[in-house]
């Protein structure tokens, strides 16, 4: 019972801190042109072009190697593949592990995840770069940095 309460408190703290950080960040471009809204970009990983999402990420099992993805390509565990439910295929997103601050970019090439409470599935390569292989899941922030054109 105590562990559940501690986990809930820790999750609330991470989400609150993330929301506070996103609300306070603004680029000089945003100030100059009068636009408002959160900008949480780092110079080497791209400027945010969409709304950030915070939630749980998991990663693909290697047994999915070679299977067709929703985009039509075949899954490669060494790729930068990300599965997201709604972002257009080809959208580049920055995923940040909120527990250790590591960030990686990847490309939306599949749909999912289909597990309740998850917001993205990541290739094993991305999961390794975010240092989440051992835990299997991580609290992440997902920010689109380059939106692909939606198919008509």
Coordinates of N, CA and C in Angstrom, one line a residue:
X1 N 0.8 -1.2 0.0 CA 0.0 0.0 0.0 C 0.9 1.2 0.0
X2 N 1.9 1.3 0.8 CA 2.8 2.4 0.9 C 3.6 2.6 -0.4
X3 N 4.0 1.5 -1.0 CA 4.7 1.6 -2.3 C 3.8 2.2 -3.4
X4 N 2.5 1.9 -3.4 CA 1.6 2.4 -4.4 C 1.5 3.9 -4.2
X5 N 1.4 4.3 -2.9 CA 1.3 5.8 -2.6 C 2.5 6.5 -3.0
X6 N 3.7 5.9 -2.8 CA 4.9 6.6 -3.1 C 5.1 6.7 -4.7
X7 N 4.7 5.6 -5.4 CA 4.7 5.7 -6.8 C 3.8 6.8 -7.4
X8 N 2.6 6.8 -6.8 CA 1.6 7.9 -7.3 C 2.2 9.3 -7.0
X9 N 2.8 9.5 -5.8 CA 3.3 10.8 -5.5 C 4.5 11.1 -6.4
X10 N 5.3 10.1 -6.7 CA 6.5 10.4 -7.6 C 6.0 10.7 -9.0
X11 N 5.0 10.0 -9.5 CA 4.4 10.2 -10.8 C 3.9 11.6 -10.9
X12 N 3.1 12.0 -9.9 CA 2.5 13.4 -9.9 C 3.6 14.4 -9.9
X13 N 4.7 14.2 -9.1 CA 5.8 15.1 -9.1 C 6.5 15.3 -10.4
X14 N 6.7 14.2 -11.1 CA 7.4 14.2 -12.5 C 6.5 14.9 -13.5
X15 N 5.2 14.6 -13.5 CA 4.3 15.3 -14.4 C 4.1 16.8 -14.1
X16 N 4.1 17.1 -12.8 CA 4.0 18.5 -12.4 C 5.2 19.3 -12.8
X17 N 6.4 18.7 -12.6 CA 7.6 19.4 -12.9 C 7.7 19.5 -14.4
X18 N 7.3 18.5 -15.2 CA 7.4 18.6 -16.6 C 6.4 19.7 -17.1
X19 N 5.2 19.7 -16.6 CA 4.2 20.8 -17.0 C 4.8 22.2 -16.7
X20 N 5.4 22.3 -15.5 CA 5.9 23.6 -15.1 C 7.0 24.0 -16.1
X21 N 7.9 23.1 -16.4 CA 9.0 23.4 -17.3 C 8.5 23.8 -18.7
X22 N 7.5 23.0 -19.2 CA 7.0 23.3 -20.5 C 6.3 24.7 -20.5
X23 N 5.6 25.0 -19.4 CA 4.9 26.3 -19.4 C 5.8 27.5 -19.3
X24 N 7.0 27.3 -18.7 CA 7.9 28.4 -18.5 C 8.9 28.6 -19.7
X25 N 9.1 27.6 -20.5 CA 10.0 27.7 -21.6 C 9.4 28.5 -22.8
X26 N 10.2 29.4 -23.3 CA 9.8 30.1 -24.5 C 11.0 30.6 -25.2
X27 N 11.1 30.5 -26.6 CA 12.2 30.9 -27.3 C 12.2 32.4 -27.6
X28 N 13.3 32.9 -28.0 CA 13.4 34.4 -28.3 C 12.6 34.6 -29.5
X29 N 12.4 33.6 -30.5 CA 11.6 33.8 -31.7 C 10.2 34.0 -31.3
X30 N 9.7 33.2 -30.3 CA 8.3 33.3 -29.8 C 8.0 34.7 -29.2
X31 N 9.0 35.2 -28.5 CA 8.8 36.5 -27.9 C 8.8 37.6 -29.0
X32 N 9.7 37.5 -30.0 CA 9.8 38.5 -31.0 C 8.5 38.5 -31.9
X33 N 8.0 37.4 -32.3 CA 6.8 37.4 -33.2 C 5.5 37.4 -32.4
X34 N 5.5 37.4 -31.1 CA 4.3 37.6 -30.4 C 3.6 36.3 -30.1
X35 N 4.1 35.2 -30.7 CA 3.4 33.9 -30.5 C 3.6 33.4 -29.0
X36 N 2.7 32.6 -28.6 CA 2.8 32.1 -27.2 C 2.8 30.6 -27.3
X37 N 3.0 29.9 -26.2 CA 3.0 28.5 -26.1 C 4.3 27.9 -25.7
X38 N 4.3 26.7 -25.3 CA 5.6 26.1 -24.8 C 6.5 25.7 -25.9
X39 N 7.8 26.0 -25.7 CA 8.8 25.6 -26.6 C 9.8 24.9 -25.8
X40 N 10.1 23.6 -26.0 CA 11.0 22.8 -25.1 C 12.1 22.2 -26.0
X41 N 12.5 22.9 -27.0 CA 13.5 22.3 -27.9 C 14.9 22.5 -27.3
X42 N 15.8 21.6 -27.7 CA 17.2 21.7 -27.5 C 17.8 21.9 -28.9
X43 N 18.9 22.7 -29.0 CA 19.4 23.0 -30.3 C 19.8 21.8 -31.2
X44 N 20.3 20.7 -30.6 CA 20.8 19.6 -31.4 C 19.7 18.6 -31.7
X45 N 18.5 18.7 -31.0 CA 17.5 17.7 -31.3 C 16.3 18.3 -31.9
X46 N 16.3 19.5 -32.3 CA 15.2 20.1 -33.0 C 14.3 20.9 -32.2
X47 N 13.6 21.9 -32.8 CA 12.7 22.8 -32.1 C 11.3 22.1 -32.2
X48 N 10.6 22.3 -31.1 CA 9.2 21.7 -31.0 C 8.3 22.3 -32.0
X49 N 7.5 21.5 -32.7 CA 6.5 22.0 -33.7 C 5.1 21.5 -33.3
X50 N 5.0 20.7 -32.2 CA 3.7 20.2 -31.8 C 3.6 20.2 -30.3
X51 N 2.5 19.8 -29.8 CA 2.3 19.7 -28.4 C 3.0 18.5 -27.8
X52 N 3.6 18.7 -26.7 CA 4.3 17.6 -26.0 C 3.3 16.7 -25.3
X53 N 3.6 15.4 -25.2 CA 2.8 14.5 -24.4 C 3.7 13.8 -23.4
X54 N 3.2 13.6 -22.2 CA 4.0 12.9 -21.2 C 3.2 11.6 -20.8
X55 N 4.0 10.6 -20.7 CA 3.3 9.3 -20.4 C 4.4 8.2 -20.4
X56 N 3.9 7.0 -20.5 CA 4.8 5.8 -20.4 C 5.1 5.3 -21.8
X57 N 6.4 5.0 -22.0 CA 6.9 4.4 -23.2 C 7.3 2.9 -22.9
X58 N 7.2 2.1 -23.9 CA 7.7 0.7 -23.8 C 8.5 0.5 -25.1
X59 N 9.1 -0.6 -25.3 CA 9.8 -0.9 -26.5 C 9.5 -2.2 -27.1
X60 N 9.7 -2.3 -28.4 CA 9.3 -3.5 -29.2 C 10.2 -4.7 -28.7
X61 N 9.6 -5.9 -28.7 CA 10.3 -7.1 -28.5 C 11.1 -7.4 -29.8
X62 N 12.2 -8.1 -29.7 CA 12.9 -8.5 -30.9 C 12.2 -9.5 -31.8
X63 N 11.1 -10.1 -31.2 CA 10.4 -11.1 -32.0 C 9.6 -10.4 -33.1
X64 N 9.5 -9.0 -33.1 CA 8.8 -8.3 -34.1 C 9.7 -8.0 -35.3
X65 N 11.0 -8.4 -35.2 CA 11.9 -8.2 -36.3 C 11.4 -8.8 -37.6
X66 N 11.4 -7.9 -38.7 CA 11.0 -8.4 -40.0 C 9.5 -8.3 -40.2
X67 N 8.7 -8.1 -39.2 CA 7.2 -8.0 -39.4 C 6.9 -6.6 -40.0
X68 N 5.8 -6.6 -40.8 CA 5.3 -5.4 -41.4 C 4.7 -4.5 -40.4
X69 N 5.1 -3.2 -40.6 CA 4.5 -2.1 -39.7 C 3.3 -1.5 -40.4
X70 N 2.6 -0.7 -39.8 CA 1.4 0.0 -40.3 C 1.8 0.8 -41.5
X71 N 3.0 1.4 -41.6 CA 3.5 2.2 -42.7 C 3.8 1.4 -43.9
X72 N 3.9 0.1 -43.8 CA 4.2 -0.8 -44.9 C 5.6 -1.4 -44.9
X73 N 6.5 -0.7 -44.2 CA 7.9 -1.2 -44.1 C 8.0 -2.4 -43.1
X74 N 9.2 -2.9 -43.0 CA 9.5 -4.0 -42.1 C 10.2 -3.5 -40.9
X75 N 9.9 -4.1 -39.7 CA 10.5 -3.6 -38.5 C 11.9 -4.1 -38.4
X76 N 12.8 -3.1 -38.0 CA 14.3 -3.4 -37.8 C 14.6 -2.9 -36.4
X77 N 15.0 -3.8 -35.5 CA 15.3 -3.4 -34.1 C 16.4 -2.3 -34.0
X78 N 17.3 -2.2 -35.0 CA 18.3 -1.2 -35.0 C 17.9 0.1 -35.6
X79 N 16.7 0.2 -36.0 CA 16.2 1.5 -36.6 C 15.8 2.5 -35.6
X80 N 15.3 3.6 -36.1 CA 14.8 4.7 -35.2 C 13.3 4.7 -35.1
X81 N 12.7 3.6 -35.2 CA 11.2 3.4 -35.3 C 10.5 3.8 -34.0
X82 N 9.4 4.5 -34.2 CA 8.5 4.8 -33.0 C 7.1 4.6 -33.5
X83 N 6.3 3.9 -32.6 CA 4.9 3.7 -32.9 C 4.1 4.7 -32.0
X84 N 3.2 5.4 -32.7 CA 2.4 6.4 -32.1 C 1.0 6.3 -32.6
X85 N 0.0 6.5 -31.8 CA -1.4 6.3 -32.3 C -1.9 7.2 -33.3
X86 N -1.5 8.5 -33.3 CA -2.1 9.5 -34.1 C -1.2 10.4 -35.0
X87 N 0.1 10.5 -34.6 CA 1.0 11.4 -35.4 C 1.2 10.7 -36.8
X88 N 1.2 11.6 -37.9 CA 1.4 11.0 -39.2 C 2.7 10.3 -39.4
X89 N 2.7 9.3 -40.2 CA 4.0 8.5 -40.5 C 5.0 9.5 -41.1
X90 N 6.2 9.3 -40.7 CA 7.3 10.2 -41.1 C 7.6 11.4 -40.2
X91 N 6.7 11.6 -39.2 CA 6.9 12.6 -38.2 C 8.1 12.3 -37.4
X92 N 9.0 13.3 -37.2 CA 10.2 13.1 -36.3 C 9.8 13.6 -35.0
X93 N 10.1 12.8 -33.9 CA 9.7 13.2 -32.6 C 11.0 13.1 -31.7
X94 N 11.0 13.9 -30.7 CA 12.1 13.9 -29.7 C 11.5 13.2 -28.4
X95 N 12.1 12.1 -28.0 CA 11.6 11.4 -26.8 C 12.7 11.6 -25.7
X96 N 12.2 12.1 -24.5 CA 13.1 12.3 -23.4 C 12.7 11.5 -22.3
X97 N 13.6 10.7 -21.7 CA 13.4 9.9 -20.5 C 13.4 10.9 -19.4
X98 N 12.2 11.0 -18.7 CA 12.1 12.0 -17.6 C 12.8 11.6 -16.3
X99 N 13.2 10.3 -16.3 CA 14.0 9.8 -15.1 C 15.5 10.1 -15.1
X100 N 16.0 10.2 -16.3 CA 17.4 10.5 -16.4 C 17.8 11.6 -17.4
X101 N 16.8 12.2 -18.0 CA 17.1 13.4 -18.9 C 17.6 13.1 -20.3
X102 N 17.8 11.8 -20.6 CA 18.4 11.4 -21.9 C 17.3 11.6 -23.0
X103 N 17.7 12.2 -24.2 CA 16.8 12.4 -25.3 C 17.3 11.8 -26.6
X104 N 16.4 11.4 -27.4 CA 16.7 10.7 -28.7 C 15.6 11.1 -29.6
X105 N 15.9 11.3 -30.9 CA 14.9 11.5 -31.9 C 14.7 10.2 -32.7
X106 N 13.4 10.1 -33.2 CA 13.0 8.9 -33.9 C 11.9 9.3 -34.9
X107 N 11.5 8.3 -35.7 CA 10.5 8.6 -36.8 C 9.3 7.7 -36.5
X108 N 8.1 8.3 -36.6 CA 6.9 7.5 -36.5 C 6.7 6.7 -37.7
X109 N 6.7 5.4 -37.6 CA 6.6 4.5 -38.7 C 5.5 3.4 -38.5
X110 N 4.9 3.4 -37.3 CA 4.0 2.4 -36.9 C 2.9 2.9 -36.0
X111 N 1.8 2.2 -35.9 CA 0.7 2.6 -35.0 C 0.8 1.8 -33.7
X112 N 0.4 2.4 -32.6 CA 0.4 1.7 -31.3 C 0.9 2.8 -30.4
X113 N 1.2 2.4 -29.2 CA 1.1 1.1 -28.6 C -0.4 0.7 -28.3
X114 N -0.6 -0.5 -28.1 CA -2.0 -1.0 -27.8 C -2.1 -1.4 -26.4
X115 N -1.1 -1.2 -25.6 CA -1.2 -1.5 -24.1 C -1.8 -0.3 -23.4
X116 N -2.7 -0.5 -22.6 CA -3.3 0.6 -21.8 C -2.3 1.4 -21.1
X117 N -2.4 2.7 -21.1 CA -1.5 3.6 -20.4 C -0.2 4.0 -21.1
X118 N 0.1 3.4 -22.2 CA 1.3 3.7 -23.0 C 1.1 4.8 -24.1
X119 N 2.0 5.6 -24.3 CA 1.9 6.6 -25.3 C 2.7 6.4 -26.6
X120 N 3.8 5.7 -26.4 CA 4.7 5.3 -27.6 C 5.3 3.9 -27.3
X121 N 5.6 3.2 -28.4 CA 6.5 2.1 -28.4 C 7.8 2.5 -29.2
X122 N 8.9 2.1 -28.7 CA 10.2 2.5 -29.3 C 10.9 1.2 -29.8
X123 N 11.8 1.5 -30.8 CA 12.7 0.4 -31.2 C 13.7 0.1 -30.1
X124 N 14.2 -1.1 -30.0 CA 15.2 -1.4 -29.0 C 16.4 -0.5 -29.0
X125 N 16.8 0.0 -30.2 CA 17.9 0.9 -30.3 C 17.6 2.2 -29.6
X126 N 16.4 2.8 -29.8 CA 16.1 4.0 -29.1 C 16.0 3.7 -27.6
X127 N 15.4 2.6 -27.2 CA 15.2 2.3 -25.8 C 16.6 2.2 -25.1
X128 N 17.6 1.6 -25.8 CA 18.9 1.5 -25.3 C 19.5 2.9 -25.1
X129 N 19.3 3.8 -26.1 CA 19.9 5.1 -26.0 C 19.2 5.9 -24.9
X130 N 18.0 5.6 -24.5 CA 17.3 6.2 -23.4 C 17.6 5.5 -22.0
X131 N 18.3 4.5 -22.1 CA 18.7 3.7 -20.9 C 17.4 3.2 -20.2
X132 N 16.6 2.5 -21.0 CA 15.4 1.9 -20.4 C 15.2 0.5 -20.7
X133 N 16.3 -0.2 -21.2 CA 16.2 -1.6 -21.5 C 15.9 -2.4 -20.2
X134 N 16.6 -2.2 -19.2 CA 16.5 -3.0 -18.0 C 15.1 -2.8 -17.4
X135 N 14.5 -1.6 -17.3 CA 13.2 -1.4 -16.7 C 12.1 -1.8 -17.7
X136 N 12.3 -1.8 -19.0 CA 11.3 -2.1 -19.9 C 10.3 -1.0 -20.3
X137 N 10.1 -0.1 -19.3 CA 9.2 1.0 -19.6 C 9.9 2.2 -18.9
X138 N 9.4 3.4 -19.3 CA 9.9 4.7 -18.7 C 8.9 5.8 -18.9
X139 N 8.9 6.7 -18.0 CA 8.1 7.9 -18.1 C 8.9 8.8 -19.1
X140 N 8.2 9.3 -20.2 CA 8.8 10.0 -21.2 C 8.0 11.3 -21.6
X141 N 8.7 12.2 -22.2 CA 8.0 13.3 -22.9 C 8.3 13.1 -24.3
X142 N 7.2 13.2 -25.1 CA 7.3 13.0 -26.6 C 6.9 14.4 -27.2
X143 N 7.8 14.9 -28.0 CA 7.6 16.2 -28.7 C 7.9 16.1 -30.2
X144 N 6.9 16.4 -31.0 CA 7.1 16.4 -32.5 C 8.1 17.5 -32.8
X145 N 9.1 17.2 -33.6 CA 10.1 18.3 -34.0 C 10.0 18.5 -35.5
X146 N 9.4 17.6 -36.2 CA 9.3 17.8 -37.7 C 8.0 17.0 -38.1
X147 N 7.0 17.7 -38.4 CA 5.7 17.0 -38.8 C 5.7 16.6 -40.2
X148 N 5.3 15.4 -40.5 CA 5.2 14.9 -41.9 C 3.9 15.4 -42.4
X149 N 3.7 15.4 -43.7 CA 2.4 15.7 -44.3 C 1.5 14.5 -44.1
X150 N 0.3 14.8 -43.6 CA -0.7 13.7 -43.5 C -1.1 13.2 -44.8
X151 N -1.3 11.9 -45.0 CA -1.7 11.3 -46.2 C -3.2 11.7 -46.5
X152 N -3.5 12.0 -47.7 CA -4.9 12.4 -48.0 C -5.7 11.2 -48.6

